[in-house]
Short mmCIF file of C-alpha atoms in Angstrom, two decimals:
data_model
loop_
_atom_site.label_atom_id
_atom_site.label_comp_id
_atom_site.label_asym_id
_atom_site.label_seq_id
_atom_site.Cartn_x
_atom_site.Cartn_y
_atom_site.Cartn_z
CA UNK A 1 -12.88 76.92 -36.63
CA UNK A 2 -14.52 79.10 -39.52
CA UNK A 3 -12.13 82.39 -38.85
CA UNK A 4 -8.68 82.97 -37.29
CA UNK A 5 -8.67 84.66 -33.85
CA UNK A 6 -8.05 87.54 -33.73
CA UNK A 7 -7.72 90.59 -30.13
CA UNK A 8 -11.13 91.42 -30.19
CA UNK A 9 -11.93 87.49 -30.06
CA UNK A 10 -14.68 86.37 -27.16
CA UNK A 11 -11.63 84.06 -26.22
CA UNK A 12 -8.54 85.99 -26.21
CA UNK A 13 -7.45 83.12 -23.55
CA UNK A 14 -8.24 80.21 -26.28
CA UNK A 15 -6.19 82.14 -28.77
CA UNK A 16 -3.62 82.08 -26.51
CA UNK A 17 -3.00 79.03 -26.07
CA UNK A 18 -3.29 78.01 -29.68
CA UNK A 19 -0.64 80.35 -30.49
CA UNK A 20 1.88 79.04 -27.58
CA UNK A 21 0.98 75.35 -29.20
CA UNK A 22 1.71 76.72 -32.11
CA UNK A 23 4.57 77.88 -31.16
CA UNK A 24 6.79 74.89 -29.58
CA UNK A 25 9.03 72.99 -31.67
CA UNK A 26 6.68 69.85 -32.28
CA UNK A 27 4.45 71.51 -34.09
CA UNK A 28 6.09 72.98 -37.93
CA UNK A 29 3.94 73.75 -40.99
CA UNK A 30 1.71 71.25 -41.93
CA UNK A 31 0.87 69.42 -38.68
CA UNK A 32 -2.96 70.06 -37.40
CA UNK A 33 -2.80 71.39 -33.49
CA UNK A 34 -4.17 69.06 -31.19
CA UNK A 35 -7.36 68.87 -30.13
CA UNK A 36 -8.49 71.42 -27.25
CA UNK A 37 -11.52 70.39 -26.02
CA UNK A 38 -12.64 73.96 -26.26
CA UNK A 39 -14.92 74.85 -29.27
CA UNK A 40 -17.35 78.67 -29.28
CA UNK A 41 -20.67 77.18 -29.49
CA UNK A 42 -21.42 75.79 -25.96
CA UNK A 43 -24.83 75.57 -24.49
CA UNK A 44 -25.58 77.57 -22.51
CA UNK A 45 -23.17 79.86 -24.05
CA UNK A 46 -20.22 79.72 -21.41
CA UNK A 47 -19.37 83.52 -22.09
CA UNK A 48 -23.10 84.36 -20.66
CA UNK A 49 -23.31 81.76 -17.88
CA UNK A 50 -20.91 83.79 -15.53
CA UNK A 51 -23.27 86.36 -15.38
CA UNK A 52 -25.67 84.69 -13.95
CA UNK A 53 -26.93 85.93 -10.60
CA UNK A 54 -25.15 83.53 -7.36
CA UNK A 55 -22.25 83.27 -9.92
CA UNK A 56 -18.79 85.11 -9.71
CA UNK A 57 -17.49 86.65 -13.03
CA UNK A 58 -14.17 85.02 -13.65
CA UNK A 59 -13.05 86.80 -16.68
CA UNK A 60 -11.35 89.32 -16.21
CA UNK A 61 -9.60 92.47 -18.06
CA UNK A 62 -6.93 93.69 -14.77
CA UNK A 63 -3.67 95.38 -16.20
CA UNK A 64 -0.28 93.80 -15.61
CA UNK A 65 2.38 94.88 -14.58
CA UNK A 66 4.49 95.19 -18.18
CA UNK A 67 7.05 92.29 -16.52
CA UNK A 68 4.44 90.16 -16.46
CA UNK A 69 4.39 90.65 -20.65
CA UNK A 70 7.86 89.76 -20.49
CA UNK A 71 7.52 86.15 -18.57
CA UNK A 72 7.55 83.45 -20.66
CA UNK A 73 7.19 79.73 -20.26
CA UNK A 74 10.16 77.61 -19.56
CA UNK A 75 10.48 76.25 -23.20
CA UNK A 76 12.07 72.80 -22.19
CA UNK A 77 9.32 72.32 -19.22
CA UNK A 78 7.21 73.08 -22.60
CA UNK A 79 8.71 70.18 -24.51
CA UNK A 80 8.80 68.26 -21.52
CA UNK A 81 4.92 68.16 -21.61
CA UNK A 82 4.62 67.32 -24.56
CA UNK A 83 6.90 64.50 -24.78
CA UNK A 84 6.37 62.96 -21.56
CA UNK A 85 3.93 60.14 -23.17
CA UNK A 86 4.08 56.16 -22.66
CA UNK A 87 6.88 55.20 -24.95
CA UNK A 88 8.95 57.97 -25.45
CA UNK A 89 12.43 57.05 -24.17
CA UNK A 90 13.42 61.29 -23.08
CA UNK A 91 16.68 62.14 -22.95
CA UNK A 92 15.62 65.82 -22.73
CA UNK A 93 14.97 66.08 -18.90
CA UNK A 94 17.31 67.94 -16.61
CA UNK A 95 15.97 65.32 -13.42
CA UNK A 96 18.16 62.97 -11.42
CA UNK A 97 17.89 59.55 -11.13
CA UNK A 98 15.10 58.92 -8.44
CA UNK A 99 17.46 55.04 -8.03
CA UNK A 100 19.50 58.00 -6.78
CA UNK A 101 17.35 59.30 -3.65
CA UNK A 102 18.26 58.20 -0.55
CA UNK A 103 14.35 56.72 0.64
CA UNK A 104 15.41 54.31 3.99
CA UNK A 105 17.78 57.46 5.18
CA UNK A 106 14.80 60.03 4.76
CA UNK A 107 12.56 58.03 6.43
CA UNK A 108 14.73 58.07 8.97
CA UNK A 109 15.98 61.13 9.10
CA UNK A 110 12.02 62.58 9.38
CA UNK A 111 11.38 60.50 12.20
CA UNK A 112 14.36 61.41 13.88
CA UNK A 113 13.34 65.54 13.33
CA UNK A 114 9.87 65.34 14.49
CA UNK A 115 10.89 62.76 17.70
CA UNK A 116 13.72 64.84 19.05
CA UNK A 117 12.17 68.55 17.84
CA UNK A 118 8.44 68.10 17.66
CA UNK A 119 6.78 71.36 17.20
CA UNK A 120 9.53 73.67 16.45
CA UNK A 121 10.06 71.81 13.63
CA UNK A 122 6.85 72.77 11.97
CA UNK A 123 7.42 76.56 13.49
CA UNK A 124 9.02 79.80 11.25
CA UNK A 125 12.39 79.28 11.14
CA UNK A 126 15.17 82.30 10.68
CA UNK A 127 15.91 83.92 7.22
CA UNK A 128 19.18 82.77 6.87
CA UNK A 129 18.48 79.50 7.80
CA UNK A 130 18.54 76.38 10.09
CA UNK A 131 22.45 76.94 12.06
CA UNK A 132 23.30 73.43 11.87
CA UNK A 133 22.41 73.36 8.22
CA UNK A 134 24.88 76.63 7.58
CA UNK A 135 27.74 74.79 9.79
CA UNK A 136 27.31 71.38 7.66
CA UNK A 137 27.76 73.64 4.13
CA UNK A 138 30.57 75.47 5.26
CA UNK A 139 32.74 72.85 7.05
CA UNK A 140 31.91 70.83 3.12
CA UNK A 141 33.25 73.48 1.29
CA UNK A 142 36.96 73.21 0.13
CA UNK A 143 37.95 76.64 1.19
CA UNK A 144 37.26 78.56 4.15
CA UNK A 145 33.62 79.86 4.91
CA UNK A 146 32.37 81.65 7.58
CA UNK A 147 28.56 79.92 8.62
CA UNK A 148 27.64 83.74 8.43
CA UNK A 149 28.43 83.81 4.58
CA UNK A 150 26.35 80.55 4.02
CA UNK A 151 22.16 81.62 3.29
CA UNK A 152 19.82 78.85 3.04
CA UNK A 153 17.63 79.14 0.09
CA UNK A 154 14.53 78.00 -2.01
CA UNK A 155 16.56 75.14 -4.46
CA UNK A 156 20.02 77.40 -6.02
CA UNK A 157 16.78 78.61 -8.44
CA UNK A 158 15.24 80.78 -5.68
CA UNK A 159 19.35 82.14 -5.12
CA UNK A 160 19.61 82.93 -8.78
CA UNK A 161 16.28 85.41 -8.60
CA UNK A 162 17.77 86.72 -5.27
CA UNK A 163 20.53 87.95 -7.02
CA UNK A 164 18.62 89.29 -9.82
CA UNK A 165 17.26 91.62 -7.43
CA UNK A 166 19.70 92.69 -5.41
CA UNK A 167 22.44 93.15 -8.62
CA UNK A 168 20.23 94.14 -11.83
CA UNK A 169 17.75 96.88 -13.13
CA UNK A 170 16.19 97.05 -16.67
CA UNK A 171 19.20 97.62 -19.49
CA UNK A 172 21.40 96.72 -16.76
CA UNK A 173 24.45 94.21 -18.99
CA UNK A 174 25.08 90.90 -17.23
CA UNK A 175 27.39 88.33 -19.60
CA UNK A 176 26.20 84.85 -19.32
CA UNK A 177 28.44 81.67 -21.07
CA UNK A 178 27.53 81.02 -24.61
CA UNK A 179 25.32 78.49 -24.80
CA UNK A 180 24.26 78.61 -20.20
CA UNK A 181 21.80 77.66 -18.45
CA UNK A 182 18.66 78.73 -19.42
CA UNK A 183 16.98 78.59 -15.97
CA UNK A 184 19.59 81.67 -14.95
CA UNK A 185 18.06 83.55 -18.23
CA UNK A 186 14.60 83.32 -17.08
CA UNK A 187 15.80 83.52 -13.49
CA UNK A 188 17.32 87.14 -13.96
CA UNK A 189 14.34 87.84 -17.30
CA UNK A 190 12.33 89.92 -14.85
CA UNK A 191 14.68 92.63 -14.16
CA UNK A 192 14.95 93.44 -17.66
CA UNK A 193 18.49 93.32 -17.72
CA UNK A 194 20.51 93.00 -21.51
CA UNK A 195 22.28 89.49 -21.42
CA UNK A 196 25.30 89.61 -23.22
CA UNK A 197 26.70 85.94 -24.63
CA UNK A 198 30.17 85.07 -23.94
CA UNK A 199 32.07 82.63 -26.45
CA UNK A 200 33.08 79.33 -24.84
CA UNK A 201 35.23 76.27 -26.20
CA UNK A 202 35.27 73.21 -24.23
CA UNK A 203 38.20 74.70 -21.71
CA UNK A 204 35.23 76.94 -20.66
CA UNK A 205 34.58 80.79 -21.10
CA UNK A 206 37.01 82.50 -23.30
CA UNK A 207 38.30 85.36 -21.32
CA UNK A 208 39.47 87.53 -24.00
CA UNK A 209 35.76 87.94 -25.01
CA UNK A 210 34.88 88.86 -21.48
CA UNK A 211 36.87 91.44 -21.26
CA UNK A 212 35.59 92.81 -24.54
CA UNK A 213 31.83 92.21 -24.03
CA UNK A 214 32.46 93.58 -20.53
CA UNK A 215 31.53 97.54 -21.27
CA UNK A 216 32.76 100.50 -19.35
CA UNK A 217 31.61 103.07 -17.37
CA UNK A 218 27.00 102.77 -16.87
CA UNK A 219 27.54 100.63 -19.05
CA UNK A 220 29.61 98.20 -17.39
CA UNK A 221 28.17 94.39 -16.53
CA UNK A 222 26.41 94.13 -13.55
CA UNK A 223 27.99 90.61 -12.45
CA UNK A 224 28.82 87.51 -14.96
CA UNK A 225 27.35 84.04 -14.70
CA UNK A 226 29.12 80.26 -14.94
CA UNK A 227 29.37 76.75 -14.20
CA UNK A 228 32.59 75.67 -14.17
CA UNK A 229 31.31 72.13 -13.52
CA UNK A 230 30.04 69.95 -15.82
CA UNK A 231 28.33 72.78 -17.38
CA UNK A 232 24.67 72.79 -17.78
CA UNK A 233 23.90 72.62 -21.08
CA UNK A 234 26.93 70.97 -22.53
CA UNK A 235 29.16 69.25 -19.83
CA UNK A 236 32.32 70.68 -20.37
CA UNK A 237 34.44 71.76 -17.07
CA UNK A 238 36.19 75.06 -17.01
CA UNK A 239 40.31 74.16 -17.44
CA UNK A 240 42.42 75.15 -14.47
CA UNK A 241 44.24 78.36 -16.41
CA UNK A 242 40.92 79.41 -17.92
CA UNK A 243 39.90 79.52 -13.98
CA UNK A 244 42.76 81.62 -13.18
CA UNK A 245 41.83 83.74 -15.72
CA UNK A 246 38.72 84.59 -15.55
CA UNK A 247 39.18 85.47 -11.55
CA UNK A 248 42.27 87.84 -12.37
CA UNK A 249 39.92 89.37 -14.93
CA UNK A 250 36.73 89.82 -13.33
CA UNK A 251 38.91 90.88 -10.73
CA UNK A 252 40.89 93.47 -12.49
CA UNK A 253 37.23 94.65 -13.75
CA UNK A 254 35.42 94.93 -10.89
CA UNK A 255 32.95 92.75 -11.93
CA UNK A 256 31.31 89.96 -9.50
CA UNK A 257 31.17 86.24 -10.84
CA UNK A 258 28.12 84.07 -10.03
CA UNK A 259 29.45 80.83 -9.61
CA UNK A 260 26.49 78.28 -9.93
CA UNK A 261 28.05 74.73 -9.17
CA UNK A 262 25.60 72.30 -8.56
CA UNK A 263 26.90 69.64 -10.47
CA UNK A 264 30.52 69.48 -8.88
CA UNK A 265 30.46 66.78 -6.56
CA UNK A 266 28.95 64.44 -10.17
CA UNK A 267 32.30 63.72 -10.80
CA UNK A 268 33.27 60.17 -12.82
CA UNK A 269 37.20 60.01 -12.96
CA UNK A 270 38.73 63.23 -11.03
CA UNK A 271 37.78 66.20 -9.03
CA UNK A 272 37.66 69.12 -10.39
CA UNK A 273 40.00 72.56 -10.07
CA UNK A 274 38.95 74.64 -6.93
CA UNK A 275 36.09 76.75 -7.47
CA UNK A 276 35.84 80.44 -8.41
CA UNK A 277 35.19 81.42 -4.94
CA UNK A 278 38.20 79.56 -3.25
CA UNK A 279 40.88 81.44 -5.65
CA UNK A 280 38.76 85.25 -4.73
CA UNK A 281 35.90 84.69 -1.73
CA UNK A 282 35.37 88.67 -1.81
CA UNK A 283 34.77 88.76 -5.75
CA UNK A 284 32.13 85.30 -6.29
CA UNK A 285 28.71 84.66 -4.88
CA UNK A 286 29.28 80.49 -4.60
CA UNK A 287 25.75 78.86 -5.75
CA UNK A 288 25.34 75.06 -4.37
CA UNK A 289 22.21 72.72 -4.22
CA UNK A 290 21.20 69.07 -2.69
CA UNK A 291 18.80 68.60 -5.49
CA UNK A 292 21.25 66.32 -7.25
CA UNK A 293 22.57 64.71 -4.67
CA UNK A 294 20.16 64.29 -2.25
CA UNK A 295 16.75 64.97 -4.30
CA UNK A 296 15.07 67.76 -5.90
CA UNK A 297 11.80 67.80 -4.17
CA UNK A 298 12.89 68.96 -0.94
CA UNK A 299 13.70 72.42 -2.49
CA UNK A 300 17.40 72.61 -0.56
CA UNK A 301 19.99 75.55 -2.54
CA UNK A 302 22.65 77.85 -1.04
CA UNK A 303 24.61 80.76 -1.68
CA UNK A 304 27.73 82.01 0.08
CA UNK A 305 28.38 85.70 -0.38
CA UNK A 306 30.44 88.29 0.31
CA UNK A 307 30.30 90.04 4.15
CA UNK A 308 29.50 93.19 2.05
CA UNK A 309 26.03 91.90 0.07
CA UNK A 310 24.98 89.42 1.93
CA UNK A 311 22.79 91.28 4.26
CA UNK A 312 21.04 92.66 0.86
CA UNK A 313 20.01 89.09 -0.52
CA UNK A 314 18.84 88.23 3.16
CA UNK A 315 16.48 91.12 3.27
CA UNK A 316 15.76 90.08 -0.33
CA UNK A 317 15.23 86.08 0.58
CA UNK A 318 13.02 88.34 3.73
CA UNK A 319 10.80 89.65 1.42
CA UNK A 320 10.72 86.48 -0.82
CA UNK A 321 9.63 83.48 0.89
CA UNK A 322 11.05 84.27 5.26
CA UNK A 323 12.37 81.31 5.21
CA UNK A 324 13.34 78.24 3.51
CA UNK A 325 10.67 75.15 4.63
CA UNK A 326 12.71 74.44 8.65
CA UNK A 327 11.54 70.98 8.10
CA UNK A 328 13.26 70.05 5.04
CA UNK A 329 16.21 72.38 6.27
CA UNK A 330 16.69 70.12 9.64
CA UNK A 331 15.59 66.64 7.26
CA UNK A 332 18.50 67.43 5.40
CA UNK A 333 20.79 68.49 8.19
CA UNK A 334 20.24 65.06 9.86
CA UNK A 335 20.82 62.87 6.93
CA UNK A 336 24.25 64.36 5.83
CA UNK A 337 25.34 64.58 9.33
CA UNK A 338 28.18 61.94 10.56
CA UNK A 339 29.67 61.77 6.26
CA UNK A 340 26.22 60.37 4.93
CA UNK A 341 27.22 62.23 1.71
CA UNK A 342 30.98 60.87 1.26
CA UNK A 343 29.33 57.16 1.37
CA UNK A 344 26.02 58.09 -0.75
CA UNK A 345 27.54 60.10 -3.63
CA UNK A 346 30.20 57.49 -4.49
CA UNK A 347 27.15 55.67 -6.04
CA UNK A 348 25.27 58.23 -7.75
CA UNK A 349 28.82 58.74 -9.53
CA UNK A 350 29.38 55.17 -10.61
CA UNK A 351 25.92 55.27 -12.05
CA UNK A 352 25.97 58.04 -13.63
CA UNK A 353 29.39 57.04 -15.53
CA UNK A 354 28.07 53.74 -16.93
CA UNK A 355 25.22 55.48 -18.47
CA UNK A 356 27.02 58.18 -19.88
CA UNK A 357 29.28 55.55 -21.29
CA UNK A 358 26.43 53.88 -22.68
CA UNK A 359 25.51 56.94 -24.57
CA UNK A 360 28.74 57.80 -25.81
CA UNK A 361 29.71 54.27 -27.52
CA UNK A 362 26.03 54.76 -29.29
CA UNK A 363 26.56 57.63 -30.38
CA UNK A 364 29.95 57.07 -31.94
CA UNK A 365 28.45 53.76 -33.19
CA UNK A 366 24.77 55.15 -34.70
CA UNK A 367 26.57 58.35 -35.30
CA UNK A 368 28.84 57.40 -37.71
CA UNK A 369 29.57 58.94 -41.08
CA UNK A 370 26.61 61.77 -40.38
CA UNK A 371 28.99 64.36 -39.83
CA UNK A 372 27.83 64.73 -35.82
CA UNK A 373 29.72 65.84 -33.22
CA UNK A 374 29.14 65.91 -29.07
CA UNK A 375 30.61 67.06 -25.97
CA UNK A 376 32.54 64.25 -23.44
CA UNK A 377 31.73 65.23 -20.41
CA UNK A 378 33.97 64.07 -16.97
CA UNK A 379 30.78 64.55 -14.96
CA UNK A 380 27.84 66.20 -14.35
CA UNK A 381 23.93 64.90 -16.12
CA UNK A 382 24.07 66.29 -20.01
CA UNK A 383 26.20 66.39 -22.92
CA UNK A 384 25.76 68.68 -25.76
CA UNK A 385 25.35 67.42 -29.52
CA UNK A 386 26.22 69.47 -32.86
CA UNK A 387 23.95 68.69 -35.81
CA UNK A 388 25.70 69.16 -39.46
CA UNK A 389 25.63 72.75 -40.82
CA UNK A 390 22.20 73.96 -41.68
CA UNK A 391 20.45 71.19 -39.73
CA UNK A 392 17.46 73.01 -36.97
CA UNK A 393 17.52 70.86 -33.94
CA UNK A 394 13.74 72.12 -33.63
CA UNK A 395 12.79 70.77 -36.50
CA UNK A 396 14.64 67.65 -35.94
CA UNK A 397 12.30 66.64 -32.59
CA UNK A 398 9.26 66.32 -34.21
CA UNK A 399 10.50 63.02 -36.17
CA UNK A 400 12.69 62.19 -33.28
CA UNK A 401 9.33 62.06 -31.74
CA UNK A 402 8.04 60.04 -34.24
CA UNK A 403 10.53 57.46 -33.32
CA UNK A 404 10.49 57.22 -29.82
CA UNK A 405 12.46 59.83 -28.24
CA UNK A 406 12.55 63.08 -28.14
CA UNK A 407 15.40 65.88 -26.97
CA UNK A 408 15.92 69.67 -25.96
CA UNK A 409 16.99 71.44 -28.99
CA UNK A 410 19.82 73.44 -28.14
CA UNK A 411 18.46 77.06 -29.57
CA UNK A 412 17.15 78.24 -26.01
CA UNK A 413 19.87 78.50 -24.31
CA UNK A 414 21.53 80.90 -25.84
CA UNK A 415 20.98 84.64 -24.67
CA UNK A 416 22.04 86.01 -27.96
CA UNK A 417 22.93 84.29 -31.35
CA UNK A 418 21.52 81.08 -31.55
CA UNK A 419 23.01 78.10 -32.97
CA UNK A 420 20.21 76.00 -34.07
CA UNK A 421 21.92 72.81 -34.66
CA UNK A 422 22.88 72.01 -31.77
CA UNK A 423 20.95 70.03 -28.89
CA UNK A 424 21.06 68.90 -25.59
CA UNK A 425 20.80 64.98 -24.22
CA UNK A 426 20.60 64.40 -20.65
CA UNK A 427 21.64 60.08 -19.81
CA UNK A 428 21.28 60.02 -15.98
CA UNK A 429 17.17 58.83 -15.99
CA UNK A 430 17.63 56.50 -18.96
CA UNK A 431 18.63 53.00 -18.54
CA UNK A 432 21.68 51.93 -20.70
CA UNK A 433 19.20 49.60 -22.87
CA UNK A 434 16.90 53.09 -23.41
CA UNK A 435 20.42 55.10 -24.70
CA UNK A 436 20.89 52.32 -27.25
CA UNK A 437 17.66 52.43 -28.40
CA UNK A 438 17.05 56.23 -28.10
CA UNK A 439 20.15 57.09 -29.97
CA UNK A 440 19.42 54.93 -32.44
CA UNK A 441 15.46 56.57 -33.29
CA UNK A 442 18.01 60.08 -32.92
CA UNK A 443 20.21 58.89 -35.65
CA UNK A 444 17.50 57.48 -38.19
CA UNK A 445 15.38 61.00 -37.62
CA UNK A 446 18.03 62.37 -38.41
CA UNK A 447 18.99 60.64 -41.56
CA UNK A 448 15.75 61.31 -42.66
CA UNK A 449 16.11 65.47 -42.49
CA UNK A 450 19.22 65.26 -44.31
#
């Protein structure tokens, strides 16, 4: 190409696509952009083709909402697209292992639902969710929950979106852990809040920093979002004393806590401490999901909210999608009846524990002498790696991919003050043999950039 793209170029969409590719961590200075399959010279010129009689004009100049300009693709999913190719041992994904999906039970449940419910299983449903499933959720949780406080959502990601719509305005302060789940930052972003990172350590969020950053008056935080159990991305678990202190401080400051617990059932040695919601049901909105213990493709999550705010969340749900697919809800309800999760989840724990152990052993062996640190999760799907000071994980990624492995750089998980020398590893979709090879390749990449 003889000249750079400018805003006046006939192909601004080409320019934007190239810019997005260049900004991904895999493409550093001096690295060629991959072939895109597009060229300025075409025969006949592509930009004239839509103007011919009988064709539609599809290159629009529509005016979009201001918030659309602030929407960005998931940094993780962009990385996964670039690393999802044959030969790459990917420790980047946040996916549960497909080996954990109860395929036979789902097959039987689908047949049972259709035989029992027929056309009603395919009809519109209530916005609150399938009543037997709401009851099952209430019975499963370790504190007294009224089923009328349970809202079935299209994955827990939708629950975050609903909470953002109900609680946040442009410029609203919200508190998050440092680092935090990237998907939550994305879910809240359309409301244009101001996310403020709160310092954390191996025992979870630091309550003193939480209080210091809570704000006052009109600037007081509208909510605080936390993942107490086996956090994504760090894998750490909030200590008992820290949980109670956080609940007490949030109650004192009148700040709603959003407790996200998608990994809480995936403990290895012992169950985690009581949820925050069990300590103050009127001050916490609790989020859960069947994605990690059954299958993510069903998109079945839930929230438990105080009655004072439940109806507003329900109204936001009605406006978003009317209801979560009723057939999927009935299938999940059918699968989990008669205590199936009590039998199924321990098999997932055992599998993930073996893979966690393999990754910890590989890190101990391969990272010796490299000044690399990592967390030791007691459950969940992830661990967090801290590289030597001054090293940039985004710049390390291309070297790792060249050696046949991939990870997620840590910077996108920070609401502010990103720490470039961090990265996330997932151990649940790779075998012990792949873990050994992947960690060895990662260590070699680190040595090559030191």
